[in-house]
Coordinates of C-alpha atoms and ligand atoms in Angstrom, one line a residue:
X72 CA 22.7 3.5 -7.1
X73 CA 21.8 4.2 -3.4
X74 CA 22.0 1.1 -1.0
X75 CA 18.7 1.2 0.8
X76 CA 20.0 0.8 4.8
X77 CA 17.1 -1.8 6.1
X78 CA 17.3 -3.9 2.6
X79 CA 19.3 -6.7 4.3
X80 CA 22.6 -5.0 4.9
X81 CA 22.7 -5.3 8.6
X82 CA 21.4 -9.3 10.5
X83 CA 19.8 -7.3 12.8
X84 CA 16.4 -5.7 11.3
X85 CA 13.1 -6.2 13.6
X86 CA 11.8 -9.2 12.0
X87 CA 15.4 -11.0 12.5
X88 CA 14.9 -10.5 16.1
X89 CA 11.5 -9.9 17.0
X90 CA 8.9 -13.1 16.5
X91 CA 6.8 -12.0 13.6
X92 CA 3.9 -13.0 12.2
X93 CA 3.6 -12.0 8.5
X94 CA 1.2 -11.0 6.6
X95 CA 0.4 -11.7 3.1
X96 CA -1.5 -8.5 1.4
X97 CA -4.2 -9.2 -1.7
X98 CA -5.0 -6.1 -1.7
X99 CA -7.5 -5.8 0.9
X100 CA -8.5 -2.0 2.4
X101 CA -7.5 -3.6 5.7
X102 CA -4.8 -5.7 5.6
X103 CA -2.9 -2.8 7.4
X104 CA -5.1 -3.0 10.4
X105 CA -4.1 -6.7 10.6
X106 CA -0.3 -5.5 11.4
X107 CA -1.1 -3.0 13.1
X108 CA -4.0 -4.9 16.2
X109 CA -0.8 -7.3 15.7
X110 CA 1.5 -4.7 17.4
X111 CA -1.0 -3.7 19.7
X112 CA -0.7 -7.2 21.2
X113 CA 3.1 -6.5 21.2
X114 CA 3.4 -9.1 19.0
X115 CA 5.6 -7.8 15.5
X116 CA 3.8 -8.1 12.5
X117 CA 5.0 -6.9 9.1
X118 CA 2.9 -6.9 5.4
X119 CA 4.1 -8.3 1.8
X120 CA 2.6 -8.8 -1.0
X121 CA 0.9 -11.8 -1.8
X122 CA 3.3 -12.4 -4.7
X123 CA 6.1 -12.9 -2.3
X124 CA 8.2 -15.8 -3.4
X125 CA 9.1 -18.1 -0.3
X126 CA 12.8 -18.7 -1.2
X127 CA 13.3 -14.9 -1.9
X128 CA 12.2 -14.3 2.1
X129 CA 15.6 -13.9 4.5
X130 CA 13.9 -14.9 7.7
X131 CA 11.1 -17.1 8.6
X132 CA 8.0 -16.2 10.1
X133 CA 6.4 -17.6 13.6
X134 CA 2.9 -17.4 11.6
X135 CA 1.4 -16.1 8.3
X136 CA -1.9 -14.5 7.9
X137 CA -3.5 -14.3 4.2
X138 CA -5.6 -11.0 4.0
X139 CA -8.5 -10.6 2.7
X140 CA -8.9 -9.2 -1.1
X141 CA -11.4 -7.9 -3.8
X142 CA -10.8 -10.5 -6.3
X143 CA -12.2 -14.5 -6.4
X144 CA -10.0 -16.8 -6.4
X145 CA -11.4 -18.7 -8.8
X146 CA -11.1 -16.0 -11.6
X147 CA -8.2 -16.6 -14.2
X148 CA -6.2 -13.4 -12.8
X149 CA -7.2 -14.0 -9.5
X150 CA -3.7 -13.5 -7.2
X151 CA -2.6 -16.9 -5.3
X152 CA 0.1 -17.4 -3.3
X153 CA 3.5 -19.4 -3.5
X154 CA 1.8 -22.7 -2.8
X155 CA 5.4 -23.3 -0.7
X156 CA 3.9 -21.5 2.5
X157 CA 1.7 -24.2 3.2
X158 CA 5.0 -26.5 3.3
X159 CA 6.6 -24.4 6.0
X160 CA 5.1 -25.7 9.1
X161 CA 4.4 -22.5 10.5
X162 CA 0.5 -21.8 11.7
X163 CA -1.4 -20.1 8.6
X164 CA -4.9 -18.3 9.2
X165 CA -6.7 -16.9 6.0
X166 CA -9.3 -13.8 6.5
X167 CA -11.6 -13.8 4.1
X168 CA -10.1 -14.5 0.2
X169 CA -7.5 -15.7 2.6
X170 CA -9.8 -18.2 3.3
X171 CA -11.3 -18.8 0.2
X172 CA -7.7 -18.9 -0.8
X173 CA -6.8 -21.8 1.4
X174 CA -10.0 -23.7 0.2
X175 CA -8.7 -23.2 -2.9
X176 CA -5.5 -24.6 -2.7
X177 CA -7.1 -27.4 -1.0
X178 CA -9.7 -28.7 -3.8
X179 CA -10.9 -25.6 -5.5
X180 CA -14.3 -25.5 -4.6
X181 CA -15.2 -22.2 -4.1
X182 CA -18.3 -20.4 -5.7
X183 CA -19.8 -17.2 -6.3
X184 CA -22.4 -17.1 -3.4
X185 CA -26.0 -16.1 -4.4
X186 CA -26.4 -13.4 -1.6
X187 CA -23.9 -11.2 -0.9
X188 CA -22.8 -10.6 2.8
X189 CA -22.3 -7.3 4.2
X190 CA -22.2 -6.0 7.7
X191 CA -23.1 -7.7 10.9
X192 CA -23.7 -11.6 12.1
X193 CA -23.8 -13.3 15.1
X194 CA -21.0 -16.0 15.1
X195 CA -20.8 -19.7 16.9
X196 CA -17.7 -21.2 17.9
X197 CA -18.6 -25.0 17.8
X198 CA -17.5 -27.1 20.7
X199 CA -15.6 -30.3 20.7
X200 CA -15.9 -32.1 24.2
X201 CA -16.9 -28.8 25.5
X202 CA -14.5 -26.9 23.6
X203 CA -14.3 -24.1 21.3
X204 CA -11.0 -24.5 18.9
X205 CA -8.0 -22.8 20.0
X206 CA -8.4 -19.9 17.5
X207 CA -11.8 -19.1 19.7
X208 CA -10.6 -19.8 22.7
X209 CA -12.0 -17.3 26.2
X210 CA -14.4 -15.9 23.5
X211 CA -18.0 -15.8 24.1
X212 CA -20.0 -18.4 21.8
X213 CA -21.7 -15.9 20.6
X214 CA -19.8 -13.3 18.9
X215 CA -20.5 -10.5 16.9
X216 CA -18.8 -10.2 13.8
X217 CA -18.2 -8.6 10.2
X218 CA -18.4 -10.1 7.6
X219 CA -18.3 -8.6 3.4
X220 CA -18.1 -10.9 1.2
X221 CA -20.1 -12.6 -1.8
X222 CA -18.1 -15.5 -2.8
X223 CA -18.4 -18.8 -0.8
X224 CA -16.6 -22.1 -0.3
X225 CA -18.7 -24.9 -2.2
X226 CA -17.6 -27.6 0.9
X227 CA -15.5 -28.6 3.3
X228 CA -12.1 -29.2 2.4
X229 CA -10.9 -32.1 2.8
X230 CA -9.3 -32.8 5.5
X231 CA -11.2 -29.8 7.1
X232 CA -13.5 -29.3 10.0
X233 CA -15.9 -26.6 11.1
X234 CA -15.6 -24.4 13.8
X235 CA -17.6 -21.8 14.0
X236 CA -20.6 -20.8 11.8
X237 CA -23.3 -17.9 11.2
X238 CA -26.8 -18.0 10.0
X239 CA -25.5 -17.8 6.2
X240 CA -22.0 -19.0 6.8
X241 CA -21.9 -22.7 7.2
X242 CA -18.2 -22.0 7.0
X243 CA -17.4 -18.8 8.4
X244 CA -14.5 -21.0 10.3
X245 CA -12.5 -23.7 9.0
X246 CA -9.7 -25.9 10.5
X247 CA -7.5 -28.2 9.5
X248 CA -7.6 -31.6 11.3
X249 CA -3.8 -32.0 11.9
X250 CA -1.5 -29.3 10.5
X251 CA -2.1 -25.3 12.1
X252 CA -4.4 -24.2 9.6
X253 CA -7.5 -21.8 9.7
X254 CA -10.0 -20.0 7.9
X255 CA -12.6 -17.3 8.5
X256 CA -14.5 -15.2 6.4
X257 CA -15.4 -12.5 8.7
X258 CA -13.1 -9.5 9.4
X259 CA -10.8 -10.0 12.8
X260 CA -9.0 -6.7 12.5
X261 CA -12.3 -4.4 12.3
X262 CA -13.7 -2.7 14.9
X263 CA -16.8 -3.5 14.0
X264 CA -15.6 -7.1 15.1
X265 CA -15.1 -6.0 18.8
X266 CA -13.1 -9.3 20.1
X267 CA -11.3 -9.5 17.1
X268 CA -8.2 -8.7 18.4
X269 CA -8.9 -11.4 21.1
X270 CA -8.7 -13.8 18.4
X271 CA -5.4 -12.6 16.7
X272 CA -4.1 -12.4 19.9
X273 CA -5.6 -16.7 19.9
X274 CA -3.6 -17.0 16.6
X275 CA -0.7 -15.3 17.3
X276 CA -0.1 -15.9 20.4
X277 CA -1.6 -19.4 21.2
X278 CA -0.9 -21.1 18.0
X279 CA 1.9 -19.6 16.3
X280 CA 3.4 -18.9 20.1
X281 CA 5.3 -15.5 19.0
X282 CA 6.4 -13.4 22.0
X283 CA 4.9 -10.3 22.8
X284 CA 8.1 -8.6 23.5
X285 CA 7.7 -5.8 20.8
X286 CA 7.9 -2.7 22.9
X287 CA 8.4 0.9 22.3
X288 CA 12.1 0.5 25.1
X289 CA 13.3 -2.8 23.5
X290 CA 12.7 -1.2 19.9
X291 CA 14.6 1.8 20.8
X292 CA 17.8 -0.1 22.6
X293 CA 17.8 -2.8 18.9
X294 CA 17.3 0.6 16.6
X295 CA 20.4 3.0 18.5
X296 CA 22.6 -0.5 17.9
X297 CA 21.7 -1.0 14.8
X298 CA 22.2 2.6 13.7
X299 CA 25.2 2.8 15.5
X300 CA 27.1 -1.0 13.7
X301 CA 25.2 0.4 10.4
X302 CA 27.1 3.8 10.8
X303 CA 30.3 3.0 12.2
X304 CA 32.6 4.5 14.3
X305 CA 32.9 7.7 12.6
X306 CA 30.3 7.7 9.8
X307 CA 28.5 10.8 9.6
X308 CA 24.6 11.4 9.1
X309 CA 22.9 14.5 7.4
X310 CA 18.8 15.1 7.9
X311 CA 16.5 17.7 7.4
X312 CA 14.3 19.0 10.0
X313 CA 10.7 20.6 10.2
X314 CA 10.0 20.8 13.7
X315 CA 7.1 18.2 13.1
X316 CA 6.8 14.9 15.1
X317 CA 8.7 12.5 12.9
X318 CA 11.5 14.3 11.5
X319 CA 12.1 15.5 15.7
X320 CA 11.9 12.1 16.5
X321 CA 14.1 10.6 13.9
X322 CA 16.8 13.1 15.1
X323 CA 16.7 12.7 18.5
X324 CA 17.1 9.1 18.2
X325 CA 20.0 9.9 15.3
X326 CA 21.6 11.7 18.6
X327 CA 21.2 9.5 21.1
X328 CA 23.0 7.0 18.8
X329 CA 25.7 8.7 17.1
X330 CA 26.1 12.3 19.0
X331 CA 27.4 15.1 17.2
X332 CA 28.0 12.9 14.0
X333 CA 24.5 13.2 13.2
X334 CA 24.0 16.9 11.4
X335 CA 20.4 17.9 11.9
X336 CA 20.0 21.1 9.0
X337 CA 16.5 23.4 9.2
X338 CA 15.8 25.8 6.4
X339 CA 13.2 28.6 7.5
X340 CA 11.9 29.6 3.6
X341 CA 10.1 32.4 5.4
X342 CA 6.9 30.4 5.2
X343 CA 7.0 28.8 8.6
X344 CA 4.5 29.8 11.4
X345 CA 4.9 33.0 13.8
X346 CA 8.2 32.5 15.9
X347 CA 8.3 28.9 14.9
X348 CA 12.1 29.0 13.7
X349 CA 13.3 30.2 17.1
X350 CA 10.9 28.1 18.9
X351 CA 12.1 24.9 17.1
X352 CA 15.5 25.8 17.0
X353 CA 15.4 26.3 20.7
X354 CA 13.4 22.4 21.8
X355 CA 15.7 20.9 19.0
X356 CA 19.2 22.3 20.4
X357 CA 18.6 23.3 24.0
X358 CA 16.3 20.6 25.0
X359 CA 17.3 18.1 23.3
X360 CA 20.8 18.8 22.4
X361 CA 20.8 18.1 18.6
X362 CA 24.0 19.8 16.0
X363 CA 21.6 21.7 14.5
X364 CA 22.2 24.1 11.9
X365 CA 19.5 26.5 11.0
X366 CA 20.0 28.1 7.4
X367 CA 18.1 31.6 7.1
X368 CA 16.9 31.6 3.1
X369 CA 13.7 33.2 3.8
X370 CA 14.7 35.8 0.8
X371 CA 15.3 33.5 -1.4
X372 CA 11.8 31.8 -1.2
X373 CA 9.8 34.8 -0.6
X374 CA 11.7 36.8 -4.2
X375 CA 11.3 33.7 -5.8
X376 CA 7.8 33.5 -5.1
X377 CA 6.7 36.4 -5.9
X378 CA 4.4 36.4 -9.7
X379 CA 3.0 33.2 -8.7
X380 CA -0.4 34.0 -8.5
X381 CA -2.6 31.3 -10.1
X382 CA -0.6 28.3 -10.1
X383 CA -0.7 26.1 -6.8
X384 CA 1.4 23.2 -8.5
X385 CA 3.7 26.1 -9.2
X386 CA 4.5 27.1 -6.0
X387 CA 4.9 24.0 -4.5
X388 CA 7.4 23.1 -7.2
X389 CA 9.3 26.2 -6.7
X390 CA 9.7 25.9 -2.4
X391 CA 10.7 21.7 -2.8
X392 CA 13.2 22.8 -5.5
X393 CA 14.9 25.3 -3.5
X394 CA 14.9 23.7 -0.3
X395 CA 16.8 21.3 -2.3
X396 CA 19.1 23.8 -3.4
X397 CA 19.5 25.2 -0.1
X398 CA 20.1 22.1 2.1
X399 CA 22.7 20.8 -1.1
X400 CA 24.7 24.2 -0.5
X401 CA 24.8 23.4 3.4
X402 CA 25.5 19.8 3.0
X403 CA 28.6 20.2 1.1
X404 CA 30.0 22.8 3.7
X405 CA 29.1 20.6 6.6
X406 CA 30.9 17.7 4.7
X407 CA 33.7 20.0 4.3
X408 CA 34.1 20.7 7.5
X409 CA 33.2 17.3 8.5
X410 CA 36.2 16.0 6.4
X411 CA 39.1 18.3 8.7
X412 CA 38.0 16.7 12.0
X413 CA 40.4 14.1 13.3
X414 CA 37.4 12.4 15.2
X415 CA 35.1 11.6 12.6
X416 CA 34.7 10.4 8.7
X417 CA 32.9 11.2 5.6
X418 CA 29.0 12.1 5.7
X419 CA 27.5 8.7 3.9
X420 CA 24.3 8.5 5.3
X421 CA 21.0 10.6 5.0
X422 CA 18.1 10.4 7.4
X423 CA 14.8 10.3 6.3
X424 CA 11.8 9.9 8.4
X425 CA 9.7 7.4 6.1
X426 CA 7.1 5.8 8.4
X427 CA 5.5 2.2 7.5
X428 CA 2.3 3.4 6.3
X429 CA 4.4 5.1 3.5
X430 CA 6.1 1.2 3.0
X431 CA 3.1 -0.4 3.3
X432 CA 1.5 1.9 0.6
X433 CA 4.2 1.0 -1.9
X434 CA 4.2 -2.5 -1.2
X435 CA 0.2 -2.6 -1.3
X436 CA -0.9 -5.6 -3.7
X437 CA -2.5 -3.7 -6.5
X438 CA -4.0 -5.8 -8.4
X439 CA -3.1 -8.5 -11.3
X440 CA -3.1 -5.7 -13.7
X441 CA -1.1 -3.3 -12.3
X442 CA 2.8 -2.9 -11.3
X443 CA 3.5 -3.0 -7.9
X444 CA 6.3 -0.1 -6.8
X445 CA 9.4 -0.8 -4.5
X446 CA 10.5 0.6 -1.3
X447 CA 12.4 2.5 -3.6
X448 CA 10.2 5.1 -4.4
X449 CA 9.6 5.6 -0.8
X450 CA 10.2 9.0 0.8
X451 CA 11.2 11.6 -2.0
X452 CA 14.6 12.4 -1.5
X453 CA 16.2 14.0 -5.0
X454 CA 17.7 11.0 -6.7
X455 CA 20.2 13.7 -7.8
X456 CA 21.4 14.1 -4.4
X457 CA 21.4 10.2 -3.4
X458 CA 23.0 9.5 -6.5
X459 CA 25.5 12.8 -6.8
X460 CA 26.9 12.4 -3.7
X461 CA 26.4 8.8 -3.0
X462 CA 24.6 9.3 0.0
X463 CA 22.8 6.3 1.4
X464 CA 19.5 6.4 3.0
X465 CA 19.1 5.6 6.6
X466 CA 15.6 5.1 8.0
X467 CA 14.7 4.6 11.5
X468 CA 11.0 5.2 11.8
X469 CA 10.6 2.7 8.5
X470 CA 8.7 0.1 10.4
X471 CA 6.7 2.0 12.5
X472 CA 3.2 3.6 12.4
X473 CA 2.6 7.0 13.8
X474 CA 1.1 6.6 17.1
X475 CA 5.0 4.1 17.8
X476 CA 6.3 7.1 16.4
X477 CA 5.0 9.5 19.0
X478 CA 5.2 6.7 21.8
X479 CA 8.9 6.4 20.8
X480 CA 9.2 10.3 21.2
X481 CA 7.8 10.1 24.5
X482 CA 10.4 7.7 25.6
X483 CA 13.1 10.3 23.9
X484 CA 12.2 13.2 26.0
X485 CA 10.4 14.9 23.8
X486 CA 8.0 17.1 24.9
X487 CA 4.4 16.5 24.9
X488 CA 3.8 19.6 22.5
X489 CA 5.8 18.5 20.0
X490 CA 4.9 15.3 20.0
X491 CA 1.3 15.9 19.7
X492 CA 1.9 18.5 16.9
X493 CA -0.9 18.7 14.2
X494 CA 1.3 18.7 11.0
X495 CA 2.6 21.3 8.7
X496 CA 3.0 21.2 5.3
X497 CA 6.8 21.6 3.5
X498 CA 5.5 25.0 1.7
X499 CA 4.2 25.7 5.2
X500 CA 2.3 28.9 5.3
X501 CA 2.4 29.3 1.1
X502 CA 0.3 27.1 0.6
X503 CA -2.2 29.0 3.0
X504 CA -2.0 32.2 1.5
X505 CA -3.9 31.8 -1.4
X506 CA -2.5 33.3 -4.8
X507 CA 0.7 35.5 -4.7
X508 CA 3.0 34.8 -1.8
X509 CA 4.1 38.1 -0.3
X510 CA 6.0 39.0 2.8
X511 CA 2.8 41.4 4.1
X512 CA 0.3 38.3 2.9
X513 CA 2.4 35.8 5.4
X514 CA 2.8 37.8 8.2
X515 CA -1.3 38.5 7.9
X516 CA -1.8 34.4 7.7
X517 CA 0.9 33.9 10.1
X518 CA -0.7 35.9 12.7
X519 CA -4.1 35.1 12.2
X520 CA -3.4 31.4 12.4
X521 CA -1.1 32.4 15.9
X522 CA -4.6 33.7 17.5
X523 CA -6.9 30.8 16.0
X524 CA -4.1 27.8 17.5
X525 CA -3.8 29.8 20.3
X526 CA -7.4 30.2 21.4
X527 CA -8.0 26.0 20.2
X528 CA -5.1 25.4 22.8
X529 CA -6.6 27.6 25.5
X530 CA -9.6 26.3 24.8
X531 CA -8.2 22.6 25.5
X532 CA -9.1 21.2 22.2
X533 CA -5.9 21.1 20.3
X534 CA -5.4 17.5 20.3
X535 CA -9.6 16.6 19.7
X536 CA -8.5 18.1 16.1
X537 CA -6.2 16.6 14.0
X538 CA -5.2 19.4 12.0
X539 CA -6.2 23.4 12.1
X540 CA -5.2 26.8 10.8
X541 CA -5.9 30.1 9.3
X542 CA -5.9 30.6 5.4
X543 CA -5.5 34.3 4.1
X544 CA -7.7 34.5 1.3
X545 CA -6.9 36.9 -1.7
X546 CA -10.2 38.8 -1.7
X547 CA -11.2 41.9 -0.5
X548 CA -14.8 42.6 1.4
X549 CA -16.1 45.6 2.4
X550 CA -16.4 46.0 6.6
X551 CA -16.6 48.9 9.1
X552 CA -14.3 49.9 12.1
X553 CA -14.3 52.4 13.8
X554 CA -17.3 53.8 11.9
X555 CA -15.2 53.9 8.8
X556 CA -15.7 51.8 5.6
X557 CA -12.6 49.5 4.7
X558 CA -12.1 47.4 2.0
X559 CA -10.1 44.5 3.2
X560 CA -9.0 40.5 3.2
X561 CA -10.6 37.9 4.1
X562 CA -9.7 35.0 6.8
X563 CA -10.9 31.4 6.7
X564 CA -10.5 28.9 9.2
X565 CA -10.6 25.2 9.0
X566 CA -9.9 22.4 11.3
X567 CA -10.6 18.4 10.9
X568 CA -10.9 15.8 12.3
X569 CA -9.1 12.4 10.5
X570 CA -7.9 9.3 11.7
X571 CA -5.8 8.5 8.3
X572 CA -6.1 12.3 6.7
X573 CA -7.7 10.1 3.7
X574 CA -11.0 11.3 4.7
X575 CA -11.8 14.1 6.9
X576 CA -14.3 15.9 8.9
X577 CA -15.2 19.2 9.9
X578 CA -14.4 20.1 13.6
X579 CA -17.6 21.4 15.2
X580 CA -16.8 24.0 17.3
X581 CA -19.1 26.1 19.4
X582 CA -20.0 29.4 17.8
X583 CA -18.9 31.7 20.7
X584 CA -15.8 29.8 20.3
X585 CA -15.5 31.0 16.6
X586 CA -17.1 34.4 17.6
X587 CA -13.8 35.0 19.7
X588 CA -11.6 33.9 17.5
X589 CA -13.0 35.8 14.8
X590 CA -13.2 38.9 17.0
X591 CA -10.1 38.7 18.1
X592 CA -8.4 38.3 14.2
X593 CA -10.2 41.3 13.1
X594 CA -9.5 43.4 16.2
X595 CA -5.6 42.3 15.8
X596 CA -4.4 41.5 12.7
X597 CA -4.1 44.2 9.7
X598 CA -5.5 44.1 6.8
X599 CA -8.2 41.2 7.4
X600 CA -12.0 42.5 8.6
X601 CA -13.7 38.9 7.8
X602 CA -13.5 36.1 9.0
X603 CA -15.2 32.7 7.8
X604 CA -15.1 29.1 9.0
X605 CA -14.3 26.3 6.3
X606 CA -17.3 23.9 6.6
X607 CA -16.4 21.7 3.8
X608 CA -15.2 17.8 4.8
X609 CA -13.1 15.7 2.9
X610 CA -13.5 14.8 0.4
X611 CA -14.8 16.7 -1.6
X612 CA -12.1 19.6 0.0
X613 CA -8.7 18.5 0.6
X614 CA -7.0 19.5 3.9
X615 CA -4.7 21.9 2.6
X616 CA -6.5 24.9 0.3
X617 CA -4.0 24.5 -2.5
Ligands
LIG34 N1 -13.7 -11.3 -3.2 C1 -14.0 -12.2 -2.2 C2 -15.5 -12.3 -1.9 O1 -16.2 -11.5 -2.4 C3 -13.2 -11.9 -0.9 C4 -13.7 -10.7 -0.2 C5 -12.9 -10.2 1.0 O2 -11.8 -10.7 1.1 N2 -13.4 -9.3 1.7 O3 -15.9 -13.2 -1.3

């Protein structure tokens, strides 16, 4: 069994010494958004389930927010938490079910509502002496809010008092008369709530008084001494690379803490994008000065994939089974050679760049009926390699989401390019040439997705879209050039626009925009004369084509 690194082992893990306001998840479709307007404020905000047990929590929370949730509370299965939060003395504020959820720990009266309530309202704060209530303080009385929900508290708890209602809502805000505890059942962290975050900021800040001291520089400093006590003096680090944002970043920061110790490795499987070995290899070791050892096995993946003509699954299977292969092979030699120097010790660690919507996905409450995963299963390093060689994983990025990720980056030295990278899939280019795999079908896909990211970057629209490139379909269509018939392949483009890459829509780009492009694929690249422009979103399309 691996140790996981951020599991307890070390005193010194964000929420030990950042004030942080946690968040207890039932399962809501937004209880991430909670965390992360939290961490906006600069206040630190992590998520657990709402099964958490109290006593089985190693550090205590400056305030506690109960998320919303699909169930009712009053339903036999309905998820409740351990009753021993409310004897903590720290500020509570439930959203939602959260509320309901507090009503029903105090008294149980909550109904099912006879209207449902979706979408907008028009809130009032009530005043006391002139006052609004702390949670609504510097708000305007009237505030516009979300609300989606069709259950309903049946009174006042006791010992409650109101303090802000809508039209339908006699209680769409609830305190308690002496101990820090609130209620609402509209949405906070939605946009559609547009001073929500003014009243987290009122509960997190005012109430619960957590500092707002979580920056990007502070983070950095905590993480490189943490890495460096949970390492050692000469414990050694192995980590693949991609040349994408998060594995770059993880590096660079695995450098700046350790040096040389850390071992970045990059395997080109020949289905990367045009130049984009040497390109990498050159930002990740003359720029930024990572040991990086880049492992040619292009043959290898391109023999092996060739026959695979139907079978997406297939192929993906084949390239994550070999670059497991591969990177084993290297990792032994550079733990051989690692094991002669006088300066430094075994290789115990591997990096991974897990990112918390990854941990936050396996830690989501899913429901009474269903098991909840562990961290465990985060990631997807082989077990077989964690366990063979008793590698332990390390996992800097594990508490932040993207957008840290890239603002950590930029505090790194990473170059803006990089950092804004749209990403690219393991199989990389494999998975964009559609049925068999061969050297002549990459280099046309590699090419023609060269010209498309070119012109999109040219055309200073490369980081509107989230993700774009060229797919090499394995059809043939007639065409003439140069007042000849051919009979040849067929190009289509996609780009999209995503905020989680859940969903996604089509990038609309102008049409002399694609007109260049496409001229400009079928004047240079080989084998291709059409070209076609993907105008499915998602879903029903996926991102990828296979
Ligand atoms: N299921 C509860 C209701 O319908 C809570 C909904 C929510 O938290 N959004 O009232």
């Amino acid at each position: 069994k691996y140790i996981m690194a951020n599991n307890g082992v070390l005193p010194d893990e964000p929420h030990k010494t950042f004030d942080t306001i946690l968040t207890l998840d039932f399962g809501s479709q937004y209880t991430h958004l909670i965390t992360r307007r939290l961490r906006e404020l600069n206040v630190y905000s992590e998520m657990l389930p709402c099964t958490q047990k109290l006593q089985d929590l190693s550090w205590k929370p400056k305030g506690i927010i109960l998320s919303g949730g699909p169930y009712s509370v009053y339903d036999d299965d309905a998820p409740h938490v351990d009753p021993a939060i409310f004897e903590l003395g720290v500020p509570i504020l439930g959203i939602c079910y959260g509320l309901q959820e507090i009503a029903w720990h105090n008294g149980k009266n909550v109904v099912a509502g006879t209207e449902r309530e979706y979408g907008h309202s028009e809130l009032k704060a009530k005043r006391f002496d002139g006052h609004v209530d702390l949670l609504f303080k510097d708000l305007e009385d009237d505030l516009k809010v979300w609300m989606s929900h069709g259950d309903k508290l049946g009174a006042l708890p006791p010992s409650f008092h109101i303090i802000a209602t809508t039209k339908n809502a006699p209680f769409a805000g609830i305190a308690h008369e002496n101990k820090p505890l609130y209620g609402i059942q509209f949405h906070p962290e939605v946009t559609h709530t547009p001073r929500g975050i003014k009243l987290l900021e009122n509960f997190a800040v005012g109430i619960c008084k957590a500092k707002q001291d979580w920056t990007m520089d502070k983070f950095v400093d905590k993480e490189l001494a943490r890495i460096r006590a949970l390492v050692g003096e000469k414990g050694q680090v192995l980590g693949a690379v991609s040349g994408g944002v998060d594995s770059t970043v993880a590096a660079k920061l695995m450098h700046e803490a350790i040096g040389d110790r850390f071992h970045a490795v990059l395997v080109d499987n020949g289905c990367m994008r045009l130049n984009e070995c040497e390109q990498v290899k050159k930002t990740l070791t003359e720029h930024l000065g990572i040991n990086l050892t880049v492992i040619d096995a292009s043959d290898l993946f391109l023999d092996g994939l060739k026959g695979i003509t139907d079978n997406p699954e297939a192929k993906r299977k084949f390239i994550g089974g070999t670059f497991i292969d591969v990177f084993e092979a290297e990792a032994l030699k550079i733990e051989k050679a690692a094991a002669n120097s006088p300066k430094a010790g075994k290789i115990e660690w591997f990096l991974q760049g897990t990112l918390y919507p990854d941990v936050i996905e396996s830690i989501s409450f899913k429901g009474p009926s269903a098991t909840i995963k562990t961290h465990h299963n985060v990631g997807g390093l082989p077990e077989r390699m964690m366990n063979g060689q008793g590698l332990k994983l390390i996992e800097p990025l594990r508490e932040l989401f993207k957008d840290e990720v890239r603002e950590m980056g930029r505090k790194l030295g990473i170059p803006h390019d990089l950092i804004m990278r749209h990403p690219f899939p393991g199989p990389g280019i494999a998975i964009r040439v559609l049925g068999e795999v061969t050297r002549e079908q990459v280099a046309i896909a590699r090419k023609a997705d060269y010209i498309f990211i070119e012109e999109i970057k040219a055309a200073g629209l490369y980081d509107q879209i989230s993700q774009a490139f060229a797919a090499l379909l394995p059809v043939k269509a007639v065409g003439v050039m140069g007042d000849k018939r051919v009979h040849q392949q067929v190009i289509s483009l996609r780009a999209v626009q995503t905020t989680d890459f859940m969903t996604a829509n089509i990038f609309r780009f102008d049409w002399d925009f694609l007109e260049r492009v496409s001229t400009r694929i079928v004047n240079e690249v080989d084998g291709v004369c059409r070209v076609e422009y993907d105008l499915t979103s998602k879903p029903p399309g996926t991102i990828e084509m296979e």
